[in-house]
Short mmCIF file of C-alpha atoms in Angstrom, two decimals:
data_model
loop_
_atom_site.label_atom_id
_atom_site.label_comp_id
_atom_site.label_asym_id
_atom_site.label_seq_id
_atom_site.Cartn_x
_atom_site.Cartn_y
_atom_site.Cartn_z
CA MET A 1 10.71 19.91 14.79
CA ASN A 2 10.61 16.62 12.88
CA GLU A 3 7.88 14.16 13.69
CA GLU A 4 6.33 11.07 12.17
CA TYR A 5 3.04 11.88 10.50
CA VAL A 6 -0.06 10.22 11.90
CA PRO A 7 -2.81 9.50 9.35
CA GLY A 8 -5.93 11.46 10.21
CA ALA A 9 -4.02 14.35 11.72
CA GLY A 10 -5.32 16.59 8.94
CA PRO A 11 -3.76 18.36 6.00
CA LEU A 12 -1.07 21.00 6.29
CA ARG A 13 -2.73 23.23 3.72
CA GLY A 14 -2.78 26.83 4.88
CA LEU A 15 -0.02 26.51 7.46
CA GLY A 16 2.43 29.39 7.54
CA PRO A 17 5.88 30.05 9.01
CA ARG A 18 4.59 30.08 12.58
CA GLU A 19 3.64 26.42 12.18
CA GLY A 20 7.08 25.35 11.03
CA VAL A 21 7.60 26.40 7.42
CA PRO A 22 10.82 28.46 7.43
CA ALA A 23 10.57 32.22 7.27
CA GLY A 24 11.17 33.61 3.79
CA LEU A 25 9.06 30.94 2.10
CA VAL A 26 5.48 31.72 1.14
CA TRP A 27 2.68 29.21 1.57
CA PRO A 28 0.15 29.58 -1.29
CA SER A 29 -3.17 31.14 -0.38
CA ARG A 30 -6.62 31.33 -1.92
CA ARG A 31 -8.69 34.28 -2.95
CA GLY A 32 -10.57 35.44 0.07
CA ASP A 33 -8.05 34.15 2.62
CA ALA A 34 -6.82 36.69 5.15
CA ASP A 35 -3.43 36.76 3.41
CA GLY A 36 -4.78 35.85 -0.01
CA PRO A 37 -5.09 37.94 -3.14
CA THR A 38 -8.13 39.77 -4.37
CA ALA A 39 -9.63 38.92 -7.75
CA TRP A 40 -8.11 42.10 -9.17
CA GLN A 41 -4.62 41.16 -7.90
CA THR A 42 -4.76 37.78 -9.61
CA ARG A 43 -5.83 39.40 -12.89
CA SER A 44 -3.25 42.19 -12.67
CA GLY A 45 -0.23 39.91 -12.49
CA ALA A 46 0.60 40.89 -8.91
CA PHE A 47 0.17 37.20 -7.95
CA ARG A 48 1.11 34.05 -9.82
CA ARG A 49 -0.90 30.85 -9.69
CA THR A 50 0.90 27.81 -8.27
CA ALA A 51 -1.99 25.36 -8.63
CA ARG A 52 -5.71 25.49 -9.13
CA GLY A 53 -7.00 28.11 -6.73
CA LEU A 54 -3.63 28.73 -5.06
CA TRP A 55 -1.55 31.88 -5.43
CA VAL A 56 1.66 33.52 -4.22
CA PRO A 57 2.94 37.05 -4.90
CA ALA A 58 4.51 37.27 -8.34
CA ASP A 59 7.83 38.50 -6.96
CA VAL A 60 8.39 35.40 -4.79
CA PRO A 61 11.51 33.66 -6.24
CA ALA A 62 10.95 30.10 -7.46
CA SER A 63 13.82 28.64 -5.40
CA PRO A 64 13.90 24.86 -4.88
CA GLU A 65 12.54 25.35 -1.37
CA GLN A 66 9.71 27.58 -2.56
CA ARG A 67 8.81 25.06 -5.26
CA ILE A 68 8.67 22.36 -2.57
CA VAL A 69 6.34 24.48 -0.44
CA GLU A 70 4.07 25.11 -3.42
CA ALA A 71 3.92 21.38 -4.18
CA ALA A 72 3.18 20.56 -0.53
CA ALA A 73 0.21 22.92 -0.63
CA CYS A 74 -1.36 20.57 -3.20
CA LEU A 75 -1.30 17.56 -0.88
CA PRO A 76 -4.57 15.98 0.19
CA ALA A 77 -5.12 14.90 3.79
CA TYR A 78 -2.79 11.94 3.30
CA GLY A 79 0.40 12.05 1.26
CA ALA A 80 3.81 13.68 1.19
CA VAL A 81 6.47 15.31 -0.91
CA THR A 82 8.94 12.66 -2.09
CA GLY A 83 11.99 12.12 -4.33
CA TRP A 84 14.68 14.77 -4.71
CA ALA A 85 12.51 17.43 -3.08
CA ALA A 86 12.01 15.42 0.13
CA LEU A 87 15.74 14.72 0.30
CA ARG A 88 16.62 18.38 -0.12
CA TRP A 89 14.05 19.41 2.48
CA GLN A 90 15.72 16.97 4.90
CA GLY A 91 19.19 18.40 4.37
CA ALA A 92 20.66 16.95 1.15
CA SER A 93 21.45 20.31 -0.40
CA TRP A 94 23.16 18.91 -3.52
CA PHE A 95 19.65 18.17 -4.84
CA GLU A 96 18.97 21.45 -6.62
CA GLY A 97 15.91 20.33 -8.57
CA THR A 98 17.48 20.62 -12.02
CA GLY A 99 18.43 18.08 -14.67
CA ARG A 100 21.62 17.74 -16.71
CA ASP A 101 20.34 20.54 -18.96
CA LEU A 102 19.71 22.72 -15.87
CA GLN A 103 15.99 22.73 -16.57
CA PRO A 104 13.80 22.47 -13.44
CA LEU A 105 12.73 18.97 -12.48
CA PRO A 106 9.16 18.48 -11.27
CA VAL A 107 8.52 18.15 -7.56
CA SER A 108 7.05 14.71 -6.85
CA ILE A 109 4.25 14.12 -4.38
CA ALA A 110 3.05 10.69 -3.26
CA VAL A 111 -0.68 10.58 -2.58
CA GLY A 112 -1.67 6.90 -2.74
CA ASP A 113 -4.23 5.44 -5.09
CA ARG A 114 -7.29 7.03 -3.47
CA HIS A 115 -6.62 10.63 -4.45
CA ALA A 116 -7.06 12.18 -7.86
CA VAL A 117 -4.43 14.91 -7.67
CA ARG A 118 -3.47 15.65 -11.22
CA PRO A 119 0.09 16.20 -12.40
CA ARG A 120 0.87 19.56 -13.94
CA ALA A 121 3.88 21.54 -15.06
CA GLY A 122 6.39 21.36 -12.24
CA LEU A 123 4.48 18.68 -10.32
CA SER A 124 4.54 14.90 -10.73
CA VAL A 125 2.17 12.61 -8.85
CA SER A 126 2.87 9.09 -7.56
CA GLN A 127 -0.12 6.95 -6.64
CA GLU A 128 1.94 4.22 -4.98
CA ILE A 129 0.62 3.21 -1.58
CA LEU A 130 2.94 4.50 1.13
CA PRO A 131 3.71 1.95 3.87
CA PRO A 132 3.15 2.89 7.53
CA GLY A 133 5.94 4.99 8.98
CA THR A 134 6.97 6.39 5.59
CA ILE A 135 5.59 9.90 6.12
CA ARG A 136 7.07 12.40 8.52
CA ARG A 137 6.59 16.09 9.14
CA VAL A 138 9.75 18.17 8.77
CA ARG A 139 9.70 21.97 9.19
CA GLY A 140 5.98 22.13 8.63
CA ILE A 141 5.81 19.93 5.52
CA ARG A 142 4.99 16.26 5.12
CA VAL A 143 7.80 14.41 3.35
CA THR A 144 8.58 10.76 2.80
CA SER A 145 11.42 9.21 4.78
CA PRO A 146 14.93 9.45 3.32
CA LEU A 147 14.90 5.75 2.39
CA TRP A 148 11.59 5.95 0.56
CA SER A 149 12.64 9.24 -1.06
CA VAL A 150 15.99 7.97 -2.34
CA ALA A 151 14.47 4.69 -3.53
CA HIS A 152 11.80 6.67 -5.37
CA GLU A 153 14.43 8.84 -7.01
CA MET A 154 16.55 5.82 -7.99
CA ARG A 155 13.59 3.88 -9.38
CA LYS A 156 12.39 6.84 -11.47
CA ALA A 157 15.84 8.06 -12.59
CA PRO A 158 16.46 8.25 -16.36
CA SER A 159 19.57 6.03 -16.13
CA ASP A 160 21.51 3.76 -13.80
CA GLU A 161 24.14 6.47 -13.44
CA ALA A 162 21.54 9.02 -12.39
CA ALA A 163 20.16 6.52 -9.88
CA ALA A 164 23.61 5.97 -8.36
CA VAL A 165 24.19 9.72 -8.15
CA ALA A 166 20.87 10.17 -6.32
CA PHE A 167 21.83 7.64 -3.65
CA GLU A 168 25.34 9.00 -3.20
CA LEU A 169 24.19 12.60 -2.79
CA ALA A 170 21.79 11.43 -0.07
CA ALA A 171 24.52 9.37 1.59
CA LEU A 172 26.83 12.40 1.51
CA HIS A 173 24.57 13.98 4.15
CA ASP A 174 24.20 10.70 6.06
CA LEU A 175 20.48 10.37 5.31
CA VAL A 176 20.84 6.78 4.06
CA SER A 177 23.43 4.00 4.03
CA ILE A 178 23.93 1.12 1.62
CA ALA A 179 23.04 -1.41 4.32
CA GLU A 180 19.84 0.47 5.17
CA LEU A 181 18.83 0.67 1.52
CA ALA A 182 19.49 -3.05 1.02
CA GLU A 183 17.31 -3.94 4.00
CA PHE A 184 14.62 -1.48 2.88
CA VAL A 185 14.49 -3.04 -0.58
CA ASP A 186 13.80 -6.48 0.89
CA SER A 187 11.49 -5.46 3.72
CA THR A 188 9.43 -2.69 2.13
CA LEU A 189 9.89 -2.20 -1.61
CA TRP A 190 9.64 -5.85 -2.64
CA VAL A 191 8.60 -6.01 -6.30
CA ARG A 192 7.63 -2.42 -7.04
CA GLN A 193 8.50 -0.96 -10.40
CA GLY A 194 12.19 -0.09 -10.61
CA VAL A 195 13.29 -2.23 -7.67
CA PRO A 196 15.42 -4.59 -9.82
CA ARG A 197 17.53 -1.59 -10.79
CA VAL A 198 18.06 -0.65 -7.12
CA ARG A 199 19.04 -4.21 -6.24
CA ALA A 200 21.45 -4.42 -9.17
CA LEU A 201 23.13 -1.13 -8.19
CA LEU A 202 23.65 -1.96 -4.50
CA PRO A 203 27.14 -3.53 -4.96
CA HIS A 204 28.26 -0.51 -6.99
CA LEU A 205 27.18 2.28 -4.63
CA GLU A 206 29.51 4.43 -2.55
CA GLU A 207 28.91 6.34 0.70
CA ASN A 208 31.82 8.81 0.38
CA SER A 209 31.26 10.71 -2.87
CA TRP A 210 31.55 14.46 -2.39
CA SER A 211 29.93 15.73 -5.60
CA PRO A 212 27.53 14.59 -8.35
CA THR A 213 30.34 14.00 -10.86
CA GLU A 214 32.43 11.65 -8.75
CA PRO A 215 30.04 8.67 -9.12
CA LEU A 216 30.09 9.19 -12.90
CA MET A 217 33.88 9.08 -12.96
CA ARG A 218 34.02 6.00 -10.72
CA LEU A 219 31.44 4.06 -12.74
CA THR A 220 33.26 4.95 -15.97
CA TRP A 221 36.54 3.84 -14.38
CA CYS A 222 35.07 0.43 -13.50
CA ARG A 223 33.37 -0.06 -16.86
CA ALA A 224 36.77 0.49 -18.47
CA GLY A 225 37.90 -2.75 -16.81
CA HIS A 226 40.01 -1.34 -14.00
CA PRO A 227 39.66 -2.21 -10.30
CA ARG A 228 37.16 -0.18 -8.32
CA PRO A 229 38.99 2.81 -6.84
CA LEU A 230 38.54 4.20 -3.33
CA ALA A 231 36.46 7.37 -3.11
CA ASN A 232 37.92 10.43 -1.37
CA ARG A 233 40.43 8.35 0.53
CA PRO A 234 43.30 10.39 2.03
CA VAL A 235 46.81 9.68 0.83
CA PHE A 236 49.76 9.72 3.22
CA THR A 237 53.50 9.39 3.00
CA LEU A 238 54.94 6.14 4.31
CA ASP A 239 55.69 7.80 7.65
CA GLY A 240 52.06 8.98 8.01
CA ARG A 241 52.15 12.60 6.80
CA PHE A 242 48.91 13.66 5.11
CA VAL A 243 49.38 14.71 1.48
CA GLY A 244 45.90 15.09 0.00
CA THR A 245 42.54 13.51 -0.79
CA PRO A 246 42.06 12.69 -4.48
CA ASP A 247 38.53 12.08 -5.75
CA LEU A 248 39.47 8.48 -6.59
CA VAL A 249 42.54 6.36 -5.95
CA ASP A 250 43.59 2.79 -6.75
CA PRO A 251 46.20 2.26 -4.04
CA GLU A 252 47.40 -1.06 -5.44
CA ALA A 253 48.09 0.19 -8.96
CA GLY A 254 49.12 3.68 -7.84
CA VAL A 255 46.61 5.61 -9.98
CA TYR A 256 44.46 8.49 -8.80
CA GLY A 257 41.68 10.45 -10.50
CA MET A 258 40.36 14.00 -10.15
CA TYR A 259 37.38 15.77 -11.65
CA ASP A 260 38.26 19.17 -13.10
CA GLY A 261 35.08 21.24 -13.55
CA ALA A 262 34.66 24.95 -14.11
CA LEU A 263 35.47 25.70 -10.46
CA HIS A 264 38.97 24.29 -10.96
CA LEU A 265 39.94 26.35 -14.00
CA THR A 266 41.04 29.59 -12.39
CA GLY A 267 42.24 31.21 -9.19
CA THR A 268 43.34 29.55 -5.99
CA VAL A 269 41.49 26.30 -6.71
CA ARG A 270 43.56 25.67 -9.83
CA HIS A 271 46.75 26.64 -7.98
CA GLU A 272 45.95 24.13 -5.24
CA ASP A 273 45.21 21.42 -7.83
CA VAL A 274 48.59 21.92 -9.50
CA ALA A 275 50.36 21.75 -6.13
CA LYS A 276 48.52 18.52 -5.26
CA GLU A 277 49.38 16.95 -8.62
CA ALA A 278 53.07 17.65 -7.97
CA ALA A 279 52.81 16.17 -4.47
CA TYR A 280 51.14 13.01 -5.77
CA ARG A 281 53.78 12.61 -8.49
CA ALA A 282 56.49 12.90 -5.85
CA LEU A 283 54.93 9.89 -4.12
CA GLY A 284 55.03 7.88 -7.35
CA LEU A 285 51.29 8.10 -8.10
CA GLU A 286 50.03 8.49 -11.66
CA GLY A 287 47.07 10.79 -12.17
CA VAL A 288 44.21 11.15 -14.60
CA THR A 289 41.73 14.03 -14.85
CA MET A 290 38.12 13.92 -15.98
CA MET A 291 36.93 17.24 -17.40
CA ALA A 292 33.42 18.55 -17.89
CA GLY A 293 33.65 17.84 -21.61
CA ASP A 294 34.28 14.15 -20.90
CA LEU A 295 30.78 13.70 -19.51
CA GLY A 296 29.28 13.66 -22.99
CA ASP A 297 31.94 11.36 -24.47
CA ARG A 298 33.82 9.20 -21.96
CA GLY A 299 36.22 7.78 -24.58
CA PRO A 300 38.99 10.38 -24.16
CA PHE A 301 38.91 9.99 -20.37
CA VAL A 302 39.12 6.19 -20.64
CA ALA A 303 42.10 6.53 -22.98
CA ARG A 304 43.89 8.78 -20.48
CA LEU A 305 42.99 6.38 -17.67
CA ASP A 306 44.47 3.44 -19.59
CA GLU A 307 47.65 5.45 -20.17
CA ALA A 308 47.90 6.27 -16.46
CA TYR A 309 47.64 2.58 -15.59
CA ALA A 310 50.29 1.77 -18.19
CA ARG A 311 52.67 4.37 -16.71
CA ALA A 312 51.99 3.12 -13.19
CA GLY A 313 52.75 -0.43 -14.29
CA ARG A 314 56.21 0.59 -15.43
CA ARG A 315 57.19 2.01 -12.04
CA ALA A 316 59.60 -0.02 -9.93
CA PRO A 317 58.28 -1.23 -6.54
CA GLY A 318 60.78 1.00 -4.79
CA GLN A 319 59.05 4.07 -6.20
CA ARG A 320 55.89 3.41 -4.16
CA ARG A 321 56.08 6.10 -1.49
CA TRP A 322 52.39 6.36 -0.54
CA ARG A 323 49.90 4.68 1.72
CA THR A 324 46.11 4.98 2.17
CA GLU A 325 45.88 3.30 5.58
CA PRO A 326 45.25 6.20 8.00
CA PRO A 327 47.64 6.66 10.91
CA SER A 328 46.29 6.26 14.44
CA TRP A 329 45.63 10.00 14.88
CA TRP A 330 43.33 10.17 11.83
CA THR A 331 39.53 10.14 12.36
CA PRO A 332 37.96 8.17 9.49
CA THR A 333 34.81 9.57 7.85
CA PHE A 334 34.55 7.18 4.90
CA THR A 335 31.14 5.68 5.70
CA VAL A 336 27.74 6.95 6.81
CA GLU A 337 28.06 5.03 10.07
CA GLN A 338 31.45 6.60 10.85
CA ARG A 339 30.10 10.09 10.21
CA ARG A 340 27.00 9.50 12.33
CA GLN A 341 29.26 8.66 15.27
CA LEU A 342 31.03 12.04 15.17
CA THR A 343 30.42 14.66 17.82
CA ALA A 344 29.02 18.06 16.79
CA ALA A 345 32.48 19.59 17.09
CA GLN A 346 34.02 16.83 14.97
CA ARG A 347 31.36 17.24 12.30
CA THR A 348 32.11 20.95 12.07
CA ARG A 349 35.85 20.32 11.85
CA LEU A 350 35.94 17.25 9.62
CA LEU A 351 32.97 17.63 7.27
CA GLY A 352 33.67 21.07 5.89
CA TYR A 353 33.77 19.66 2.35
CA ARG A 354 29.99 19.19 2.40
CA PRO A 355 27.72 21.91 0.97
CA ALA A 356 25.72 23.78 3.55
CA ALA A 357 22.26 22.42 4.18
#
């Protein structure tokens, strides 16, 4: 059960699965607790220390969820897990707790300025004062609301691109919308550190990215001087037959973009990609592909993008055999608000592209 946290309700330290923490995750315990280790077990290596005085069995995997539980066990009576960890705990499963180099990112906890919880390896501490209504209890753990969590992640991100990715991965699971974030910035964040970045990014955010690489491709596309493309917008024939959903498409110019990562290199995925490319060409669309190697140096991708626009510009108007306006039978899912209006059955049928929570 999810519930708003009431200050003074007491800490969650020591709670186990029966109080809401999912089965399979281990809440850290202390020496002498009923389920805690003995002094010999902590010295023998049978348990590993998660924080000062807190232990879990050494064979417990350090999954993102387990790391979140271990961080939550460090919370004082007031405070919450925040940032990427809070978003993942609330369903945004693309947040895996690793950076570009696949090294684990620290779990952030927000404790206010009255508590002297110290940061350590794997744990970062924010002493910002949390406004009323920001903390909620979800599956036995106190976390900050999705809006506070995503704003925290955006403000602390190492780059503007990383900040945009953080928002769009949260929006993918309908936790936040651009309009909600804009209102939250003005009503709650005000002049906190990093807020100017969030404000500056608002016009450039998207609610329909399906993976972490799609925002990078779109932002590169726009920086190259081309019109902002539509994200994951279905393409139809002129008579309304569905053809496919490219990652990006500029319907006016007739240029589409796809990201081609390791998943697309072999097997049925690659076969489907080739078939889609042929179908798009038959409509008169020109395509460009961003590959994993382009993330380090965007120049080659931009050159290919420019060439695709040049080819599209040479096509005669009569060769435009596509449309992006959905026919009447199509159920749009392009925005957070549209997806929130879906029934449970529609969500199961139409949102299968999303990773499981």
